[in-house]
XYZ file of C-alpha atoms in Angstrom:
606
model
C 167.196 132.604 98.393
C 163.711 131.114 98.566
C 163.035 131.562 94.886
C 161.582 134.735 93.488
C 158.854 134.886 96.156
C 159.767 135.309 99.844
C 157.578 133.382 102.275
C 157.192 136.431 104.472
C 156.191 139.147 102.024
C 155.140 137.035 99.016
C 156.993 139.593 96.961
C 159.288 139.225 93.967
C 163.013 139.651 94.381
C 165.250 141.761 92.195
C 166.943 140.578 89.053
C 163.848 138.812 87.737
C 162.478 138.454 84.223
C 160.079 141.306 83.651
C 157.466 142.338 81.138
C 157.070 145.611 79.330
C 153.752 147.400 79.330
C 151.355 146.042 76.722
C 153.201 146.160 73.375
C 151.378 148.035 70.686
C 151.678 147.959 66.919
C 152.624 151.232 65.306
C 149.478 153.184 64.405
C 148.573 152.880 60.739
C 147.590 156.103 58.984
C 144.386 155.693 57.052
C 144.631 156.579 53.374
C 141.486 158.121 51.844
C 139.532 155.654 49.689
C 142.075 152.928 50.432
C 139.462 150.550 51.832
C 138.858 148.087 53.213
C 141.553 148.398 55.841
C 142.253 144.876 57.072
C 144.044 143.808 60.246
C 145.002 140.131 60.370
C 145.866 138.321 63.602
C 148.061 135.229 63.235
C 146.803 134.565 59.702
C 149.217 132.428 57.687
C 151.630 134.500 55.638
C 150.623 132.917 52.321
C 147.023 134.061 52.831
C 148.096 137.615 53.691
C 150.350 137.771 50.626
C 147.517 136.616 48.374
C 145.262 139.391 49.698
C 148.021 141.985 49.311
C 148.724 140.793 45.799
C 145.085 141.520 44.996
C 145.390 145.093 46.353
C 143.820 144.570 49.756
C 145.321 146.865 52.390
C 146.563 144.531 55.144
C 148.280 145.103 58.470
C 149.431 142.146 60.549
C 149.017 141.741 64.301
C 149.093 138.861 66.759
C 147.224 137.555 69.788
C 150.305 135.747 71.021
C 151.627 132.239 70.644
C 152.963 129.394 72.718
C 156.292 129.685 74.563
C 158.447 126.944 76.031
C 159.559 128.280 79.410
C 162.678 126.779 81.090
C 161.011 125.899 84.406
C 163.358 122.977 84.982
C 163.486 122.910 88.801
C 160.853 122.990 91.519
C 161.643 126.603 92.479
C 161.816 127.819 88.848
C 159.818 130.994 88.168
C 159.812 133.331 85.169
C 157.980 136.577 84.557
C 156.909 137.002 80.964
C 155.846 139.827 78.689
C 152.492 139.615 76.982
C 152.941 138.754 73.315
C 149.856 140.272 71.657
C 150.311 142.986 69.038
C 147.190 145.095 68.394
C 147.171 148.342 66.343
C 146.315 151.390 68.421
C 143.932 152.549 65.706
C 142.055 149.245 65.402
C 138.782 151.195 65.546
C 139.650 152.683 62.127
C 139.885 149.308 60.424
C 137.054 147.849 58.376
C 137.898 144.142 58.723
C 139.719 142.096 61.362
C 140.671 138.486 60.620
C 141.666 136.140 63.463
C 143.073 132.655 62.974
C 142.865 130.781 66.275
C 144.304 127.692 64.608
C 147.737 129.261 64.192
C 150.186 127.332 66.411
C 153.064 129.806 66.246
C 155.846 129.118 68.731
C 157.452 131.991 70.631
C 161.081 131.573 71.642
C 161.985 132.441 75.230
C 164.664 135.126 75.554
C 165.784 136.264 79.001
C 167.252 139.501 77.664
C 163.967 140.430 75.976
C 161.972 139.918 79.152
C 164.501 141.913 81.211
C 164.108 144.969 78.958
C 162.581 147.907 80.906
C 163.318 150.625 78.346
C 159.685 151.033 77.302
C 158.255 151.276 80.814
C 157.233 154.888 81.496
C 155.146 154.431 84.633
C 156.187 153.698 88.207
C 154.825 150.175 87.962
C 154.505 147.513 85.305
C 153.013 144.032 85.222
C 154.166 140.571 84.320
C 152.665 137.145 83.774
C 154.052 134.483 86.070
C 155.152 131.061 84.831
C 156.497 128.612 87.382
C 157.362 124.925 87.766
C 156.017 122.487 86.605
C 154.648 124.573 83.715
C 156.853 124.278 80.630
C 154.439 125.527 77.970
C 152.837 128.963 78.306
C 149.897 129.886 76.050
C 149.579 133.654 75.551
C 146.630 133.564 73.115
C 143.671 133.651 75.578
C 145.352 136.633 77.283
C 145.656 138.319 73.882
C 142.024 137.544 73.044
C 140.943 139.300 76.251
C 143.067 142.322 75.365
C 141.470 142.427 71.901
C 137.960 142.039 73.328
C 138.207 145.419 75.065
C 138.835 147.021 71.651
C 136.281 145.181 69.552
C 133.180 147.033 70.709
C 134.431 150.308 69.214
C 135.638 148.398 66.150
C 132.261 146.739 65.513
C 130.160 149.784 66.387
C 130.981 151.438 63.056
C 129.698 148.503 61.018
C 133.009 146.674 60.634
C 133.464 142.959 59.919
C 135.138 140.478 62.284
C 136.164 137.109 60.782
C 137.262 134.302 63.106
C 138.693 130.941 62.066
C 137.806 128.974 65.176
C 139.825 126.294 66.930
C 139.472 124.225 70.111
C 138.270 126.207 73.108
C 141.082 126.767 75.593
C 140.734 128.401 79.016
C 143.939 129.444 80.803
C 144.546 130.673 84.364
C 147.083 133.493 84.570
C 148.935 134.914 87.588
C 149.562 138.651 87.270
C 152.547 140.144 89.103
C 152.986 143.834 89.896
C 156.533 145.128 89.535
C 157.328 148.344 91.385
C 160.260 150.112 93.040
C 159.327 148.736 96.455
C 159.202 145.109 95.320
C 157.237 142.645 93.260
C 153.961 141.196 94.473
C 151.090 139.044 93.291
C 148.436 141.349 91.875
C 145.627 139.183 90.538
C 144.564 135.793 89.221
C 143.002 135.945 85.762
C 140.973 133.394 83.844
C 140.698 133.940 80.085
C 139.324 131.978 77.153
C 140.423 132.066 73.526
C 136.718 131.932 72.565
C 135.301 135.062 74.198
C 135.380 138.004 71.800
C 132.169 139.832 72.661
C 129.087 139.780 74.880
C 126.655 137.001 73.929
C 129.433 135.030 72.271
C 127.749 131.620 71.814
C 128.551 128.732 74.116
C 131.307 126.636 72.535
C 131.981 122.924 73.038
C 135.127 121.181 71.793
C 134.320 118.561 69.176
C 136.503 117.571 66.221
C 135.416 116.445 62.778
C 135.711 117.005 59.048
C 132.229 116.331 57.664
C 129.789 119.227 57.458
C 126.402 119.668 55.858
C 124.638 122.756 54.527
C 121.978 124.991 55.993
C 120.005 127.673 54.225
C 121.540 131.116 54.576
C 120.404 134.494 53.336
C 124.011 135.384 52.581
C 124.598 132.301 50.424
C 127.834 131.457 52.268
C 127.063 127.829 53.084
C 128.243 126.564 49.714
C 131.525 128.457 50.121
C 132.152 126.882 53.528
C 131.446 123.384 52.210
C 133.740 123.971 49.226
C 136.767 124.775 51.392
C 135.977 122.170 54.061
C 136.950 119.299 51.739
C 140.375 119.282 53.389
C 139.399 121.330 56.436
C 138.491 120.496 60.023
C 136.248 121.838 62.748
C 137.371 121.645 66.374
C 134.479 123.328 68.163
C 130.691 123.530 67.867
C 128.405 126.340 68.984
C 124.979 126.614 70.590
C 122.454 128.968 69.037
C 122.187 131.868 71.530
C 118.816 132.755 73.038
C 117.254 135.862 74.540
C 114.145 136.568 76.583
C 111.092 137.574 74.557
C 108.856 139.595 76.877
C 105.907 139.446 74.487
C 105.990 135.654 74.508
C 107.241 135.439 78.086
C 109.871 132.835 77.212
C 113.355 132.427 75.820
C 113.619 132.319 72.003
C 116.452 131.849 69.526
C 118.392 134.975 68.638
C 117.345 135.798 65.066
C 120.470 137.922 64.567
C 122.496 134.702 64.717
C 122.456 132.624 61.503
C 124.130 129.183 61.251
C 126.117 128.656 58.050
C 127.134 124.981 58.362
C 126.380 122.028 60.633
C 128.137 118.791 61.470
C 126.481 115.412 61.034
C 124.828 115.715 64.443
C 123.188 119.033 63.552
C 125.576 121.089 65.682
C 126.698 124.495 64.447
C 130.271 124.716 63.159
C 130.019 128.052 61.321
C 127.784 131.101 61.759
C 127.253 134.828 61.129
C 126.163 137.125 63.966
C 125.149 140.804 64.003
C 126.927 142.297 67.019
C 127.002 145.939 68.223
C 126.296 147.270 64.752
C 128.957 145.118 63.086
C 129.021 141.620 61.646
C 130.901 138.612 63.007
C 131.648 135.595 60.809
C 132.954 132.428 62.459
C 134.338 129.691 60.216
C 136.035 126.361 60.968
C 139.627 125.674 59.922
C 139.000 125.674 56.169
C 141.683 124.771 53.654
C 143.526 127.432 51.618
C 142.444 130.410 53.716
C 143.864 132.898 51.199
C 141.630 131.697 48.358
C 138.711 131.326 50.762
C 139.004 134.960 51.912
C 139.511 136.260 48.381
C 136.342 134.503 47.220
C 134.493 135.550 50.378
C 135.340 139.209 49.779
C 134.937 139.451 46.010
C 132.028 137.121 45.372
C 129.945 137.339 48.558
C 130.656 140.223 50.943
C 131.126 142.819 48.212
C 127.432 142.415 47.382
C 126.246 142.951 50.961
C 128.797 145.512 52.183
C 129.381 147.823 49.203
C 130.715 150.633 51.415
C 133.445 148.384 52.761
C 134.257 146.971 49.322
C 133.860 149.946 46.916
C 136.603 148.656 44.631
C 136.010 144.932 45.064
C 133.460 142.425 43.918
C 132.933 140.436 40.805
C 129.491 141.842 39.937
C 127.843 139.156 41.975
C 124.452 140.766 41.382
C 124.726 139.569 37.801
C 124.490 135.991 39.051
C 121.680 136.350 41.586
C 118.936 135.903 38.964
C 117.936 139.576 38.770
C 119.422 140.066 35.292
C 119.297 136.654 33.588
C 120.728 135.796 30.224
C 118.692 133.820 27.675
C 118.272 130.287 29.018
C 119.966 131.109 32.345
C 116.794 130.771 34.420
C 116.171 127.301 33.056
C 119.746 126.219 33.795
C 119.575 127.626 37.316
C 116.367 125.684 37.868
C 118.062 122.542 36.563
C 120.992 123.210 38.906
C 118.626 123.293 41.892
C 117.072 119.991 40.798
C 120.514 118.401 40.445
C 121.540 119.651 43.871
C 118.354 118.264 45.417
C 118.871 114.923 43.684
C 122.492 114.860 44.807
C 121.439 115.482 48.395
C 118.800 112.738 48.217
C 121.336 110.329 46.694
C 123.808 111.122 49.469
C 121.132 110.539 52.102
C 120.178 107.225 50.494
C 123.843 106.247 50.349
C 124.222 107.051 54.038
C 121.140 104.971 54.859
C 122.561 102.066 52.869
C 125.871 102.369 54.697
C 124.070 102.393 58.032
C 122.112 99.281 57.009
C 125.306 97.472 55.995
C 126.962 98.360 59.265
C 123.985 97.031 61.175
C 123.626 93.840 59.125
C 127.357 93.088 59.274
C 127.950 94.380 62.777
C 129.202 90.952 63.847
C 132.288 91.430 61.643
C 133.295 94.550 63.530
C 132.417 92.964 66.851
C 134.740 89.992 66.304
C 137.626 92.463 65.952
C 136.755 94.709 68.891
C 134.567 93.053 71.500
C 135.075 90.692 74.423
C 132.792 88.760 76.755
C 129.169 88.088 75.801
C 129.215 90.452 72.820
C 132.160 88.626 71.279
C 130.547 85.228 71.891
C 127.333 86.431 70.231
C 129.280 87.755 67.222
C 131.143 84.447 66.788
C 127.812 82.604 66.967
C 126.476 84.736 64.111
C 129.679 84.096 62.148
C 129.422 80.310 62.570
C 125.785 80.381 61.497
C 126.788 82.417 58.436
C 129.311 79.673 57.636
C 126.422 77.219 57.414
C 126.565 75.349 60.715
C 122.999 74.291 61.497
C 123.256 73.917 65.256
C 125.252 76.592 67.107
C 124.362 76.876 70.796
C 125.436 79.647 73.164
C 126.116 77.544 76.250
C 125.860 80.492 78.624
C 122.151 80.567 77.785
C 121.598 76.893 78.640
C 122.726 77.312 82.286
C 123.337 73.627 82.711
C 126.379 73.956 84.953
C 129.048 76.499 85.808
C 131.828 75.015 83.696
C 130.802 75.231 80.068
C 132.319 76.036 76.731
C 131.102 79.323 75.227
C 129.701 77.763 72.058
C 128.821 74.264 70.969
C 128.443 73.254 67.309
C 126.701 69.890 66.783
C 127.350 68.497 63.309
C 125.728 65.135 63.986
C 128.777 62.984 63.301
C 131.044 65.260 65.368
C 130.871 67.971 68.003
C 132.876 71.205 68.107
C 133.282 72.908 71.488
C 134.486 76.505 71.332
C 136.104 78.786 73.907
C 136.018 82.495 72.978
C 138.220 85.209 74.496
C 138.645 88.923 73.910
C 141.842 90.244 75.519
C 144.089 93.279 75.418
C 147.299 91.249 75.027
C 148.112 87.717 73.953
C 146.920 84.432 75.453
C 148.399 82.596 78.399
C 149.080 78.850 78.208
C 146.159 78.273 80.571
C 143.732 80.215 78.386
C 144.801 78.306 75.281
C 144.429 74.906 76.927
C 141.203 75.535 78.862
C 139.097 74.056 76.054
C 140.918 70.689 76.367
C 139.272 69.954 79.729
C 135.824 70.699 78.343
C 136.549 68.640 75.218
C 137.356 65.537 77.275
C 134.294 66.046 79.462
C 132.028 66.194 76.409
C 133.699 63.124 74.901
C 133.078 61.209 78.126
C 129.437 62.320 78.163
C 128.944 61.233 74.530
C 130.907 58.044 74.935
C 132.688 58.816 71.685
C 135.935 60.481 70.652
C 134.279 62.677 68.036
C 134.617 65.899 70.049
C 136.898 68.666 68.755
C 138.108 71.701 70.709
C 138.659 75.193 69.289
C 140.063 78.285 71.025
C 139.078 81.569 69.307
C 140.826 84.723 70.521
C 140.376 88.393 69.717
C 143.864 89.328 70.910
C 145.366 92.814 71.295
C 141.874 94.046 70.555
C 142.727 97.723 71.046
C 145.291 97.549 68.233
C 144.503 97.643 64.520
C 144.333 93.949 63.461
C 147.019 94.304 60.817
C 149.428 95.626 63.474
C 148.764 92.799 65.932
C 151.093 89.881 66.569
C 149.809 87.392 64.000
C 149.669 84.586 64.935
C 149.779 85.393 68.669
C 150.563 81.846 69.833
C 153.948 80.638 71.119
C 155.611 77.506 69.739
C 154.873 75.793 73.054
C 151.170 76.673 72.806
C 150.991 75.428 69.220
C 152.756 72.139 70.005
C 150.461 71.528 72.990
C 147.418 72.193 70.806
C 148.579 69.619 68.259
C 149.221 67.013 70.960
C 145.820 67.688 72.577
C 144.159 67.657 69.146
C 142.558 71.091 69.395
C 142.625 74.202 67.238
C 143.800 77.782 67.768
C 142.459 80.623 65.632
C 142.228 84.417 65.808
C 139.142 86.468 65.053
C 141.226 88.409 62.518
C 141.758 85.184 60.566
C 138.001 84.575 60.659
C 137.440 88.126 59.436
C 139.803 87.630 56.491
C 138.270 84.239 55.701
C 134.880 85.956 55.380
C 136.145 88.090 52.506
C 137.914 85.158 50.863
C 134.551 83.406 50.786
C 132.666 86.476 49.555
C 135.355 87.047 46.910
C 134.991 83.504 45.620
C 138.539 82.446 46.526
C 137.426 79.742 48.968
C 134.109 78.163 49.902
C 132.259 78.034 53.211
C 132.642 74.264 53.288
C 136.424 74.656 53.285
C 136.325 77.111 56.202
C 134.030 74.819 58.191
C 136.395 71.872 57.684
C 139.427 73.912 58.716
C 137.860 74.675 62.108
C 138.306 70.981 63.023
C 142.077 71.049 62.360
C 144.744 70.872 65.082
C 147.273 73.569 65.962
C 147.008 76.990 64.320
C 143.977 77.035 62.028
C 144.450 78.894 58.756
C 142.274 79.578 55.746
C 144.780 80.435 53.064
C 143.787 78.597 49.914
C 146.124 75.755 48.998
C 146.500 73.501 45.994
C 146.445 76.349 43.487
C 148.935 76.472 40.641
C 151.211 79.490 40.742
C 152.444 81.297 37.627
C 154.600 83.628 39.702
C 154.561 87.335 38.988
C 153.648 88.374 35.422
C 156.522 88.962 33.017
C 154.872 92.224 31.939
C 151.582 94.083 32.483
C 149.723 96.569 30.268
C 146.571 98.688 30.178
C 146.266 99.344 33.906
C 147.337 95.785 34.677
C 144.385 94.213 32.834
C 146.701 92.467 30.346
C 149.324 90.092 31.760
C 152.154 88.266 30.033
C 152.461 84.830 31.682
C 154.699 81.817 31.158
C 152.711 78.581 31.527
C 153.767 74.966 31.288
C 151.308 72.109 30.833
C 148.440 74.014 32.438
C 145.254 74.675 30.509
C 143.895 78.203 30.505
C 140.644 79.041 28.763
C 138.429 82.103 28.366
C 136.037 82.352 31.300
C 138.370 80.708 33.814
C 139.231 82.510 37.035
C 142.685 83.573 38.177
C 143.692 84.741 41.642
C 146.006 87.693 42.294
C 147.742 87.305 45.657
C 149.566 90.192 47.301
C 150.598 89.487 50.862
C 147.519 88.123 52.594
C 145.110 89.764 50.160
C 143.464 87.865 47.313
C 141.351 89.037 44.399
C 139.492 87.142 41.645
C 139.952 87.977 37.974
C 138.059 86.519 34.994
C 139.941 85.653 31.801
C 138.358 87.640 28.949
C 140.869 86.913 26.201
C 143.979 84.860 25.393
C 146.565 85.747 22.759
C 149.557 83.757 21.511
C 151.914 85.172 18.855
C 149.513 88.086 18.226
C 146.659 85.655 17.535
C 143.542 85.331 19.721
C 142.972 81.781 20.939
C 140.200 80.247 23.091
C 142.562 78.022 25.071
C 146.284 77.547 25.700
C 148.349 75.036 27.694
C 152.019 76.047 27.343
C 154.359 78.846 26.361
C 154.141 82.581 26.697
C 150.606 83.957 26.587
C 148.917 87.309 26.845
C 145.976 87.137 29.258
C 143.242 89.785 29.200
C 141.347 90.180 32.490
C 138.092 91.833 33.504
C 139.922 94.165 35.952
C 143.476 95.122 36.828
C 145.603 93.231 39.326
C 147.673 94.929 42.052
C 151.336 95.532 41.228
C 153.792 92.801 42.246
C 151.004 90.244 42.702
C 151.502 86.508 42.406
C 149.096 84.995 39.843
C 147.486 81.644 40.635
C 144.971 79.358 39.003
C 141.909 79.143 41.241
C 141.197 75.765 42.825
C 137.822 74.400 43.803
C 138.180 74.837 47.589
């Protein structure tokens, strides 16, 4: 045996897995006036049940799923049946709904694929799966089978609704099975995003944020409503056609975008095709409710023949038949929407400005090389150091520290590294050589060395090894009288300063310490965790002993490495408000709630 295919004839041996002719759903008899007739393909069962519950006539089909094929050895080959299920009378349906986001798994069954009972012709065909392929995607093959049926379906004015997903193109090998042997028949290339001629070019791009566009059908607001927990995985280009009167290509005016992503790319659209209408939506949340609202509130107005028994009298809300005061309220609604949009745009501009102004904070957590050095320079200047020099820009010699901070009475030389892992002993100690050189040049021993590392920079800072220094590296740093600090510690120190927990002066002084440099505030008096907390943790019951608390003083809530400042607004002892207290059990009212299980401390002056 040479596997299923002989080297001489390239045929398929006997006893192989085979595929039946294209499986077909049982034809559905149309019932007079029972419209719209809806065929759903791979739509989640909950959505179908919701439509059926509301008296929509639904039939379920499938474009196929994903199968795990047991191609475990190099000569493994399996012939598979197509998995799509399309009603023979699809042309009689009014609506087809396709959910490309359905990830249904199809179980492999050898007995099922060996079944020849339904083959009536002298030949049949199979799809080949062979090693190393273990996952076989039937859906693009099913989409191609459906495409051949959609032209007749759309030509009578029907509606096609597609919930799009990532574009996927699959190569298929077709095998012909006949009495005289099995042979390769054809190589096929199908996409899951090719339903009709002039289907717009699709590019895979994921996201969750969409913005509106004007639409004559008023569907944009509906899309945005159900995209709050939805996702788009593909964007579309607006199709063009040749305008002979203008002698150039122009946008197809039968194609209307319904929603865009932040970059202005189309994520949802409506397209008039072959006499019918195609709606393409992203993967919205709660598809059942989305479709119910789409049918009853929107499409029933525009397709009354398809929805003779549906609709929620949407024409009553289009302004044609206003109630007293309704026009004024609708006008006010438009103003509010415009203001909301302007406020959102201003908010986005403010966010962009913050990101630009504080870019150095992100850079110290992500960058390496010159960009990291530049970000640390900005950070040190923010701390209040007057003279911070980027030594790479001085070009005095080839063996320099990255940064030099001249404080007059002392000099800080800084080595900066951005690395994917943790530091070697050599990297940690490199600054010592430069420190001694600078001390010799100055003729004084007032030079301090500092190694700043952005370690494991591809990992979220909280998940990094903190601190990343070995005991040996720390001990050597103490003996050499130099400091070790991570950019993540600098990042956290920034917010301790901004939050009023520590001062810039304290951070500056810490940078001249030996060993691992830290910025956790010390010297504060701890009250431990509160005995009790009330009113969203804004009232704490504390036990204090010989410590004065007064209204207006600041307390610190510490949870892990996070600190927050809280102002004392009231003090109560034995149900009596007091301005000050120094011992006993006291109720402390704060300006804002503290996190659960926080340690409460009295703020020091550092």
